[in-house]
Short mmCIF file of C-alpha atoms in Angstrom, two decimals:
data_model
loop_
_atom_site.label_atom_id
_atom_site.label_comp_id
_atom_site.label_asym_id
_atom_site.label_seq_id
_atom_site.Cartn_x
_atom_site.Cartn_y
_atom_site.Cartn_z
CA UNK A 1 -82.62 -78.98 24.98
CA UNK A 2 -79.86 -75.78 24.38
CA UNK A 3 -77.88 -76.52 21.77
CA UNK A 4 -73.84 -76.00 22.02
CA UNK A 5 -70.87 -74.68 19.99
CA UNK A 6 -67.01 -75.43 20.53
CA UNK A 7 -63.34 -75.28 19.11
CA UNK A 8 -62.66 -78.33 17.62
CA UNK A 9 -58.96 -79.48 16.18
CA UNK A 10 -59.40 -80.73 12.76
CA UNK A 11 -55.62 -81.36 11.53
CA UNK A 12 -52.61 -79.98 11.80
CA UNK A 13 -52.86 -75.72 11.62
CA UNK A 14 -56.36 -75.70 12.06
CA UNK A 15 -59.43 -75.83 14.21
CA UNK A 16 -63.07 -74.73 13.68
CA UNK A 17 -66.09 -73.81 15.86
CA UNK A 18 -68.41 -76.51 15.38
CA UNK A 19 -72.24 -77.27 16.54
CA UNK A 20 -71.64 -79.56 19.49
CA UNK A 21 -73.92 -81.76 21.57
CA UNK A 22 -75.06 -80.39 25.30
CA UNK A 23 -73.52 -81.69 27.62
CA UNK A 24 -74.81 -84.56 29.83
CA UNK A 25 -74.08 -86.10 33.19
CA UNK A 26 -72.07 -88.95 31.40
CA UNK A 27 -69.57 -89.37 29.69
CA UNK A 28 -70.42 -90.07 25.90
CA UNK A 29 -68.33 -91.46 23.12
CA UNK A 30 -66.35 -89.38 20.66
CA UNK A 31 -63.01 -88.49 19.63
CA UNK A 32 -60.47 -89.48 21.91
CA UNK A 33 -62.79 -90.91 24.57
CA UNK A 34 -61.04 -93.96 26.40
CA UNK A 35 -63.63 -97.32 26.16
CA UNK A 36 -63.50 -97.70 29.12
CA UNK A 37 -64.84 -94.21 29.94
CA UNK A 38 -68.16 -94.38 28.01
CA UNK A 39 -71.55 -94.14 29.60
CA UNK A 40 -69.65 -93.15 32.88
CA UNK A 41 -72.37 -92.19 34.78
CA UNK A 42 -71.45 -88.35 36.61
CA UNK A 43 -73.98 -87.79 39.55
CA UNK A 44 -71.10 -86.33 40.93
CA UNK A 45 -70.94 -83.78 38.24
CA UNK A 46 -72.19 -80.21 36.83
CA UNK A 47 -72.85 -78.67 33.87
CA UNK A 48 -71.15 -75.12 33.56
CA UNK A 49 -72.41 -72.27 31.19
CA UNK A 50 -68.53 -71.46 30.28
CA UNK A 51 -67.44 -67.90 31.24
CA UNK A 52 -63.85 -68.06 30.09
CA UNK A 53 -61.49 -70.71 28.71
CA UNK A 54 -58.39 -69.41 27.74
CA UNK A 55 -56.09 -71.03 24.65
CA UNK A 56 -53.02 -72.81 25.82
CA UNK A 57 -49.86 -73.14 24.90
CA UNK A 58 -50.55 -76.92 25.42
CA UNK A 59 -53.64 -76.82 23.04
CA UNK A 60 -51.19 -75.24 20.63
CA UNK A 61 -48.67 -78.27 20.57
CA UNK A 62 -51.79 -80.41 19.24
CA UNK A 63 -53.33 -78.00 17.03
CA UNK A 64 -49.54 -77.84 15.07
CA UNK A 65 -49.81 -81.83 15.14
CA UNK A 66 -47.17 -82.87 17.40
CA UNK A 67 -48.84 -85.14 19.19
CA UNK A 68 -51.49 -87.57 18.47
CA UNK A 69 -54.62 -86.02 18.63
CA UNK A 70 -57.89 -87.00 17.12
CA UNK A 71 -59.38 -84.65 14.79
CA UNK A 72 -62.88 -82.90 16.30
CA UNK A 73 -61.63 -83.13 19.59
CA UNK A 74 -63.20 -80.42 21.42
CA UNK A 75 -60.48 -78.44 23.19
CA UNK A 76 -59.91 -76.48 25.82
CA UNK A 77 -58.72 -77.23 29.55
CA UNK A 78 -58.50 -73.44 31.03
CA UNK A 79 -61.93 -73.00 32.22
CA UNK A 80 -64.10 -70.51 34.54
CA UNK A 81 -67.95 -71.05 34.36
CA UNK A 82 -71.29 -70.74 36.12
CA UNK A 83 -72.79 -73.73 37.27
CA UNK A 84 -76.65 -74.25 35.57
CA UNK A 85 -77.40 -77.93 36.84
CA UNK A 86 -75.90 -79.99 39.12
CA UNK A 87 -76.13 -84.04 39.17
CA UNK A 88 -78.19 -85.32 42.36
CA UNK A 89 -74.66 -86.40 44.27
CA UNK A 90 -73.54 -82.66 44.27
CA UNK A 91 -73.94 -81.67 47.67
CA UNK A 92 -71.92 -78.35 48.51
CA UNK A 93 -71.65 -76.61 45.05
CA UNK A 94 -75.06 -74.53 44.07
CA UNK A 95 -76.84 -73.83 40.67
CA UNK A 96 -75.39 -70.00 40.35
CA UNK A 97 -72.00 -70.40 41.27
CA UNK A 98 -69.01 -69.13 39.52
CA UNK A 99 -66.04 -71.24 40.32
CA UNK A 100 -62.42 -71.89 38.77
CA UNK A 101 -61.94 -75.42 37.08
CA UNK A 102 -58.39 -77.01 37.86
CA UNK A 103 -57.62 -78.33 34.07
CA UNK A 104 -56.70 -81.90 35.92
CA UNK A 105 -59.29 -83.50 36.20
CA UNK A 106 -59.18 -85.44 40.16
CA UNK A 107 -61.68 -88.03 41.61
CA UNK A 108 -60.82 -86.83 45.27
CA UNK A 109 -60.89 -90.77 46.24
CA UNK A 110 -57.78 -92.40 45.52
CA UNK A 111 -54.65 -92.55 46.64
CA UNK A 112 -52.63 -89.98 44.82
CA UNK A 113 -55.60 -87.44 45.35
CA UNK A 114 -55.96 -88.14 49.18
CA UNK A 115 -51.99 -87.45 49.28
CA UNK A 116 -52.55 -83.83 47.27
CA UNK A 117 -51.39 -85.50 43.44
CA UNK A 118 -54.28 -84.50 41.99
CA UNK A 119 -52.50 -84.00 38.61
CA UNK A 120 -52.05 -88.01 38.45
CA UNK A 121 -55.71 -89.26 39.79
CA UNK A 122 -55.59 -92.97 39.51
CA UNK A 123 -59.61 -93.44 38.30
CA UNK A 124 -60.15 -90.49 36.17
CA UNK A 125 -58.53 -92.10 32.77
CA UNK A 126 -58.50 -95.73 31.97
CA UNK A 127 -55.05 -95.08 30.52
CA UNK A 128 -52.59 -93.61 32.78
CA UNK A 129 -52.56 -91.49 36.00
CA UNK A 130 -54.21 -88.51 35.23
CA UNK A 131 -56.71 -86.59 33.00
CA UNK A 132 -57.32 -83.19 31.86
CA UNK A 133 -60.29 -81.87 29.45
CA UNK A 134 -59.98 -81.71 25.71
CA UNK A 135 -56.69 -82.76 26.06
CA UNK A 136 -54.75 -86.06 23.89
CA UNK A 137 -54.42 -89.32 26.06
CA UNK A 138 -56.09 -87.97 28.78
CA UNK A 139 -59.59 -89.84 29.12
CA UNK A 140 -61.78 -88.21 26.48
CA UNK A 141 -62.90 -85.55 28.67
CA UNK A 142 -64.99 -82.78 26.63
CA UNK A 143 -62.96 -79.52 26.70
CA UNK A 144 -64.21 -76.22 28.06
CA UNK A 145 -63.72 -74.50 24.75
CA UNK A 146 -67.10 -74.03 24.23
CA UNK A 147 -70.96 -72.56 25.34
CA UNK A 148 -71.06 -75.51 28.26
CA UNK A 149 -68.97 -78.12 29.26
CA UNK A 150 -69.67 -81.03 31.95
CA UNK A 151 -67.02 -80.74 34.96
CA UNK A 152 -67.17 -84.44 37.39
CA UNK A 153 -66.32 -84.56 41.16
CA UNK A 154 -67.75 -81.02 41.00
CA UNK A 155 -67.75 -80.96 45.07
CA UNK A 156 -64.14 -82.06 45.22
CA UNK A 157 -62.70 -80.51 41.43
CA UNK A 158 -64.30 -76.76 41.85
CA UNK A 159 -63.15 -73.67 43.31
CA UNK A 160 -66.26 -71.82 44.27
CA UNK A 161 -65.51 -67.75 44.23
CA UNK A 162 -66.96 -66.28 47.25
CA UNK A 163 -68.66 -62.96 45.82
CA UNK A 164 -70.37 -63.42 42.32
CA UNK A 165 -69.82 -59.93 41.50
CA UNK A 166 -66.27 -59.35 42.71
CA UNK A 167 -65.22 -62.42 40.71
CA UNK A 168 -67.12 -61.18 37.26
CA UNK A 169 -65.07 -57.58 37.78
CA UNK A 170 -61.51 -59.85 38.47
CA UNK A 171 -62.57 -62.33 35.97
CA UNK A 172 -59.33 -62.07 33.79
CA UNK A 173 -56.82 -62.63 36.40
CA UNK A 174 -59.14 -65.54 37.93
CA UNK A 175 -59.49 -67.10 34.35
CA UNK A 176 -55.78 -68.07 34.93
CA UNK A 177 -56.38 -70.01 37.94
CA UNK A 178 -57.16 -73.11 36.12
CA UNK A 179 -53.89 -73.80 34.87
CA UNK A 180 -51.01 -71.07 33.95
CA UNK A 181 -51.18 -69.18 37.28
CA UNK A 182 -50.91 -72.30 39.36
CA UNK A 183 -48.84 -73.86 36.95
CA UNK A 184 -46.28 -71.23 37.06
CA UNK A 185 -45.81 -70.82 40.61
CA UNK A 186 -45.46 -74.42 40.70
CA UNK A 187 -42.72 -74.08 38.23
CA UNK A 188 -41.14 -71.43 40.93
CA UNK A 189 -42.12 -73.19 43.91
CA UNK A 190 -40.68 -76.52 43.29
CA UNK A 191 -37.22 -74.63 42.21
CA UNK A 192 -36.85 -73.42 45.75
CA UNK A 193 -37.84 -69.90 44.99
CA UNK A 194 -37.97 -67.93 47.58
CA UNK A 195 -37.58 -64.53 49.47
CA UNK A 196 -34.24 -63.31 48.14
CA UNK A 197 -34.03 -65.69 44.94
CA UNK A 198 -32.52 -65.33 41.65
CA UNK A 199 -34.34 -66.97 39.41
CA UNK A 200 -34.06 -67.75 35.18
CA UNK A 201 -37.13 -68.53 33.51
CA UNK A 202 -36.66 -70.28 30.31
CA UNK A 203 -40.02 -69.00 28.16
CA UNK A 204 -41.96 -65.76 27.73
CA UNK A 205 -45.00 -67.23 26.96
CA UNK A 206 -48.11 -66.82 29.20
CA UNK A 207 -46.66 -70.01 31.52
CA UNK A 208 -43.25 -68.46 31.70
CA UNK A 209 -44.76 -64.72 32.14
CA UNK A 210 -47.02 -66.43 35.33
CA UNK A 211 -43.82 -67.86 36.56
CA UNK A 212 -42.04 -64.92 36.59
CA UNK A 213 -44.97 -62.74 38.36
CA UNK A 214 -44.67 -66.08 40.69
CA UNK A 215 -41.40 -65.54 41.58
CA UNK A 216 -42.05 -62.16 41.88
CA UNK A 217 -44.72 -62.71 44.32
CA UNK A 218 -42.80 -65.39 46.18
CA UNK A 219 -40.32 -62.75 47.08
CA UNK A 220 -37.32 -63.07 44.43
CA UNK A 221 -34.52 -60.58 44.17
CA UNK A 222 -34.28 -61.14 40.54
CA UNK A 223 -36.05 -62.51 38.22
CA UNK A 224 -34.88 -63.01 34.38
CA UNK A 225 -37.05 -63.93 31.79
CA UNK A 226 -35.32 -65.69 28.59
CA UNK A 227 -36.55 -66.05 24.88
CA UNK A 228 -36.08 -65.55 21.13
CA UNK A 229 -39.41 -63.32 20.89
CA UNK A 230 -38.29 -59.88 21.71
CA UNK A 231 -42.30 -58.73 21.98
CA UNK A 232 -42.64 -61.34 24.89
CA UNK A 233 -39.44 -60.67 26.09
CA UNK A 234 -40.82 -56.67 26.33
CA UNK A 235 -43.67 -58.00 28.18
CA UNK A 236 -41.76 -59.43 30.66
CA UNK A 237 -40.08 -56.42 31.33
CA UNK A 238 -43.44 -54.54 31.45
CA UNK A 239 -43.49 -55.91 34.70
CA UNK A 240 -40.08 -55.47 36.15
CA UNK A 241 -38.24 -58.70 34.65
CA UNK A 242 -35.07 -58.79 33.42
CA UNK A 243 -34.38 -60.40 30.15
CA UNK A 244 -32.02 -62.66 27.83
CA UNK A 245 -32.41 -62.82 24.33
CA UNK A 246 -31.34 -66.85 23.58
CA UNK A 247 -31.10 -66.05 19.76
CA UNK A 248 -27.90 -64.23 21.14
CA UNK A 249 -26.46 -67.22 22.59
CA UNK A 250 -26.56 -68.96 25.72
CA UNK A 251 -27.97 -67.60 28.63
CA UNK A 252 -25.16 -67.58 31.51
CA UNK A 253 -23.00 -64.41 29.59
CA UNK A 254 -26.19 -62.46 29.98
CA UNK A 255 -26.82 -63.55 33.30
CA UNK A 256 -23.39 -62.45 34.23
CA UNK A 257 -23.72 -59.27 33.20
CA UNK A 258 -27.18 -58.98 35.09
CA UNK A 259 -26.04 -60.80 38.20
CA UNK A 260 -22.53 -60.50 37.91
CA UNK A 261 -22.33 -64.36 37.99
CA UNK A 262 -23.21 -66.59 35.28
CA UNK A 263 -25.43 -69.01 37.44
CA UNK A 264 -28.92 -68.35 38.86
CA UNK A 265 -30.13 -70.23 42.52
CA UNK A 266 -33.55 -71.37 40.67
CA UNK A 267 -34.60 -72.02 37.60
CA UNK A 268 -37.63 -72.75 35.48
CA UNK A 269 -38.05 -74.69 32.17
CA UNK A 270 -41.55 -73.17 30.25
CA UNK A 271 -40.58 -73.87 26.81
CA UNK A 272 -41.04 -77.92 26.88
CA UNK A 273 -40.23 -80.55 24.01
CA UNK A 274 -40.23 -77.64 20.88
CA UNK A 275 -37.27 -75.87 22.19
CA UNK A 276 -35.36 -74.29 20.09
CA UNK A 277 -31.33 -73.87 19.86
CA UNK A 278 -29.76 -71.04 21.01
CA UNK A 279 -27.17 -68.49 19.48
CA UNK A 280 -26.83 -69.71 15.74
CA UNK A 281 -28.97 -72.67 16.65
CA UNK A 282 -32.39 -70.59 17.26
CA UNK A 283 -33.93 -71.43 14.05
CA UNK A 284 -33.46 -75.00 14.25
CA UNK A 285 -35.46 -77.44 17.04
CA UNK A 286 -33.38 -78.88 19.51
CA UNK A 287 -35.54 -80.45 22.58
CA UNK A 288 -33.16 -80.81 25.14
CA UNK A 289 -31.61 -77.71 24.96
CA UNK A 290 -33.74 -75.78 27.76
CA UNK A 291 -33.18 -78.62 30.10
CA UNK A 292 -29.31 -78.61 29.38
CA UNK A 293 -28.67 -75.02 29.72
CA UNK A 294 -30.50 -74.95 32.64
CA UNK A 295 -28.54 -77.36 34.43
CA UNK A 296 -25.65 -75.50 33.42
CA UNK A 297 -26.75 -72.23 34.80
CA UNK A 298 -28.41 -73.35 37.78
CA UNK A 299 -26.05 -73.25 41.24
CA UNK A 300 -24.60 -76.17 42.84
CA UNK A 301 -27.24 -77.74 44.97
CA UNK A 302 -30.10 -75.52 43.21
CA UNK A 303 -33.54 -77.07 42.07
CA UNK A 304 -35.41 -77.22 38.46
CA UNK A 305 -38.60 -77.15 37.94
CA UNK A 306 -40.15 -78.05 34.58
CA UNK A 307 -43.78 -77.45 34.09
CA UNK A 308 -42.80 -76.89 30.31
CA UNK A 309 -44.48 -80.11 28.39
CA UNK A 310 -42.77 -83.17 27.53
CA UNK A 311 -44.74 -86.12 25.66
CA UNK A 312 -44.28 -90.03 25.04
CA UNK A 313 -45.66 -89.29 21.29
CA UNK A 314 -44.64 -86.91 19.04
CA UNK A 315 -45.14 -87.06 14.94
CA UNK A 316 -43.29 -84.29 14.34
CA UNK A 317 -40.19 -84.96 16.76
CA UNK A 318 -37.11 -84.29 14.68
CA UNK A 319 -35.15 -88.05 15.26
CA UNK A 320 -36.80 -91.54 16.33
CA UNK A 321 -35.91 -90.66 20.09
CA UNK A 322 -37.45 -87.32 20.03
CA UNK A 323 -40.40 -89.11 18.52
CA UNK A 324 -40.92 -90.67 21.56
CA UNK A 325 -39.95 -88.87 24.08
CA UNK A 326 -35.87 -89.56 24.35
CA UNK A 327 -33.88 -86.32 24.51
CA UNK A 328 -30.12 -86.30 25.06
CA UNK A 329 -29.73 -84.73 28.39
CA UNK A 330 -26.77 -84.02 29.53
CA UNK A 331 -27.76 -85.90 33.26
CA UNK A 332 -23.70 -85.92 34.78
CA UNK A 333 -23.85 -82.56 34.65
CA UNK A 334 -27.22 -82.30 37.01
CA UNK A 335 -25.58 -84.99 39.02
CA UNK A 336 -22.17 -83.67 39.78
CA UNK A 337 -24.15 -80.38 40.80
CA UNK A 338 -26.55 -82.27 42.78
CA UNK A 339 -29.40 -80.63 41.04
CA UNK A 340 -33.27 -81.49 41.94
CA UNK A 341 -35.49 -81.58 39.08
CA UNK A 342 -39.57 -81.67 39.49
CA UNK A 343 -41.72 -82.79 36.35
CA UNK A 344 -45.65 -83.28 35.34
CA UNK A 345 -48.92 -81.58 35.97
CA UNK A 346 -49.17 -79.06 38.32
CA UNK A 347 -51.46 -80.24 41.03
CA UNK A 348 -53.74 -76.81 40.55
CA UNK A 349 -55.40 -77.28 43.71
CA UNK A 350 -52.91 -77.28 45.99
CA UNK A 351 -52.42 -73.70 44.85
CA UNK A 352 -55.30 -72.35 43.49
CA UNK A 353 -57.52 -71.41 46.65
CA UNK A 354 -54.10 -69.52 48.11
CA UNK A 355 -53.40 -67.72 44.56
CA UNK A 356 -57.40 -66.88 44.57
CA UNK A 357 -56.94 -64.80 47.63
CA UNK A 358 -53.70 -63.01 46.39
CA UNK A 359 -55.87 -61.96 43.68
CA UNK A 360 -58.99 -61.05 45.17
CA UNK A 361 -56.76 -58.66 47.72
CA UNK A 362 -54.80 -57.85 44.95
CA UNK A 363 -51.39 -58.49 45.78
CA UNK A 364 -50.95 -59.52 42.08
CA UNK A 365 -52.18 -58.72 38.98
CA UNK A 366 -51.68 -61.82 36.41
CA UNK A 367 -53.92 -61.20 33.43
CA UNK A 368 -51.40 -57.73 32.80
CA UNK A 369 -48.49 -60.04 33.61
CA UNK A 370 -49.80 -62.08 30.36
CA UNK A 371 -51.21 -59.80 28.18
CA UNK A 372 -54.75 -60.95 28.38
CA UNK A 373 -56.54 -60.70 25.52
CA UNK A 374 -60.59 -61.57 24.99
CA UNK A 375 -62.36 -62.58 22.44
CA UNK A 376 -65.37 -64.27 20.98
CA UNK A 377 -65.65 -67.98 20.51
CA UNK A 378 -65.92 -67.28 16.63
CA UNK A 379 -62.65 -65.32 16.73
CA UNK A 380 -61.21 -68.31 18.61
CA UNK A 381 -59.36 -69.81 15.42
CA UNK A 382 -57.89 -66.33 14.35
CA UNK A 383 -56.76 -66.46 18.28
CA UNK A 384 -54.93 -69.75 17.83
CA UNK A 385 -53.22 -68.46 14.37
CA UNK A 386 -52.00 -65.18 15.99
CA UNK A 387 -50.91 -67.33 19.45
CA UNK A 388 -48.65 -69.90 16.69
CA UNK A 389 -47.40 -66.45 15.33
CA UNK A 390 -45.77 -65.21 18.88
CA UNK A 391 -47.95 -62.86 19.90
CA UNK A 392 -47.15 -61.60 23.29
CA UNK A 393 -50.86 -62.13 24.93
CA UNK A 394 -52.92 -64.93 26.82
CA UNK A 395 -55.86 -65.16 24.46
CA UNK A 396 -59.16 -65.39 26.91
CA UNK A 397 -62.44 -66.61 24.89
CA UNK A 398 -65.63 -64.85 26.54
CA UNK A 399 -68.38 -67.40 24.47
CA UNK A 400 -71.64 -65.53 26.30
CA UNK A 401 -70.27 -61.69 26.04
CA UNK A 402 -70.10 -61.94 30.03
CA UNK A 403 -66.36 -60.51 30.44
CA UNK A 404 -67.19 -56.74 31.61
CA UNK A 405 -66.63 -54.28 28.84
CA UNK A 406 -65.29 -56.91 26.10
CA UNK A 407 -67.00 -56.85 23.06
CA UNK A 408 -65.35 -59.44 22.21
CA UNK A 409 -63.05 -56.98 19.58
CA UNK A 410 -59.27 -58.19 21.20
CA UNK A 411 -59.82 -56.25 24.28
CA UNK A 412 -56.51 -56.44 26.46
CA UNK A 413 -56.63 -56.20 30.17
#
């Protein structure tokens, strides 16, 4: 049997590549697995020979410690991979197919998933509605950091590419279709973006770069990117963003003088629970200040939409209530504007086929919108340090040298 090899959080600040069991079609115990998830059986499922998987900005809030995360949890939800066995249910997806890998994880049976939620599955994780791989709270699912990783409901769950070779030469803007593309234009598409739109993104980071090329691609006038990292905030405008430095102040004096209003018709929040202050305030945390300046600089009537994270547990909040979850928002003022706010997981798949196609006739180009960046699966911790730092890229881990031309030295697309 092939052995394996994956990123592994160990405690706060650090993670290691460690030897790893092969995966199997069921679910075995280890850290973070829900009981009630062991020995699932996964006829239903493949095993992929991993491609890419991509760090997150989401594997970086556990990998700090702010939330609770189980040390040698195997990370990784952003995945791309060939499939090299398939479980005898699998009827439509072949041994030799690339396909994308939504990170949630969707049984294609229930309720929510028959009605397009597929970001809160009611039977993938004993514990709540929802699951995603390597990924705290969410069922134990192995993460896709790694040589191979088992993906279940492989009929229903993957996005088969329809030319082998086309997707290997476009593999760096596909990579993203597992979670920041789709997760970005959701940002954009549940804040009404549209042809026309101005739009604030709150976040240069690869979710809030993939917004902005979303609202770019969604037809937006304007689009203005807003952060206290000046080399994100140049990547942003790499692509024709404006941009608002935060560590300034608040954003609506810089909107003013790009708009000539202080108030924006959309808005997105891709920052999540470790916001920091803004003006004077930028070196100190303050969780609920994204949400509250948004609702200030969003229009009358205008929507929100927050794909930036916000957890029930966090060790490292900086009161009891952020601890858990509780953040001072400011609500009145959403209400007397009649603002619309829209939460959670992205759904991937109700996006990803459509954003697939955009790429493949390439009407965008998202992996230069984020700085992607490839590297080995050895490199991956160096990665994760330089990603905590600020550096402006979306870090891409190629773990069998497949990415064309990488060798595996930091190449940027």
């Amino acid at each position: 049997m092939a052995g394996n090899r994956g990123v592994a959080y160990i405690e706060p600040g650090k993670v290691e590549v460690q030897q790893t069991d092969y995966p199997k079609l069921e679910l075995q115990d280890g850290p973070g697995v829900n009981p009630a998830n062991i020995g699932r059986k996964l006829n239903h499922g493949v095993i992929l020979k991993v491609v890419t998987t991509n760090i997150c900005g989401s594997d970086q809030h556990m990998v700090r410690g702010r939330t609770t995360a189980p040390p040698n949890l195997v990370l990784g939800h952003e995945i791309t991979g060939e499939v090299v066995e398939k479980g005898s249910d699998v009827e439509f997806i072949q041994v030799g197919d690339v396909c994308s890998v939504p990170f949630n994880i969707a049984c294609g049976r229930c309720r929510n998933c028959k009605e397009g939620k597929t970001g809160i599955c009611l039977n993938v994780n004993p514990a709540r509605p929802g699951a995603a791989y390597g990924y705290v709270d969410m069922g134990g699912w192995v993460g896709g950091q790694a040589e191979y990783v088992t993906v279940p409901y492989a009929d229903w769950n993957l996005l088969k590419f329809p030319d082998r070779d086309q997707a290997l030469a476009k593999i760096l803007d596909l990579t993203m279709l597992s979670d920041i593309f789709p997760t970005g234009y959701h940002g954009c598409y549940t804040a009404g973006v549209t042809t026309g739109s101005t739009v604030y993104i709150a976040g240069a980071g690869p979710v809030g770069l993939a917004a902005a090329a979303s609202a770019q691609l969604l037809g937006a006038a304007v689009v203005i990117v807003g952060d206290l990292n000046k080399e994100r905030l140049e990547q942003a405008r790499s692509f024709g963003c404006e941009t608002v430095d935060v560590s300034a102040g608040t954003p609506q004096e810089q909107v003013e003088q790009i708009l000539g209003v202080p108030e924006v018709d959309a808005a997105v929040d891709a920052v999540g629970f470790e916001a920091r202050g803004h003006g004077h305030d930028s070196t100190h945390e303050a969780p609920a200040t994204v949400l509250n300046s948004l609702m200030e600089l969003t229009a009358a009537g205008g929507q929100i939409g927050i794909p930036g994270l916000y957890v029930t547990g966090d060790p490292g909040g900086i009161d009891d209530a952020a601890k858990v979850g509780a953040l001072s928002l400011s609500l009145g003022t959403g209400w007397a504007k009649s603002l619309s706010f829209t939460t959670g997981q992205c759904p991937v798949m109700k996006y990803n086929r459509k954003l697939m196609m955009a790429i493949l006739h390439d009407r965008v180009q998202i992996a230069k919108a984020v700085n992607a960046t490839v590297i080995t699966l050895d490199d991956a911790p160096r990665g994760y340090q330089e990603f905590d730092s600020g550096a402006a890229k979306k870090y891409v881990i190629d773990p069998h040298g497949m990415v064309k031309g990488s060798a595996g030295n930091g190449r940027a697309a």
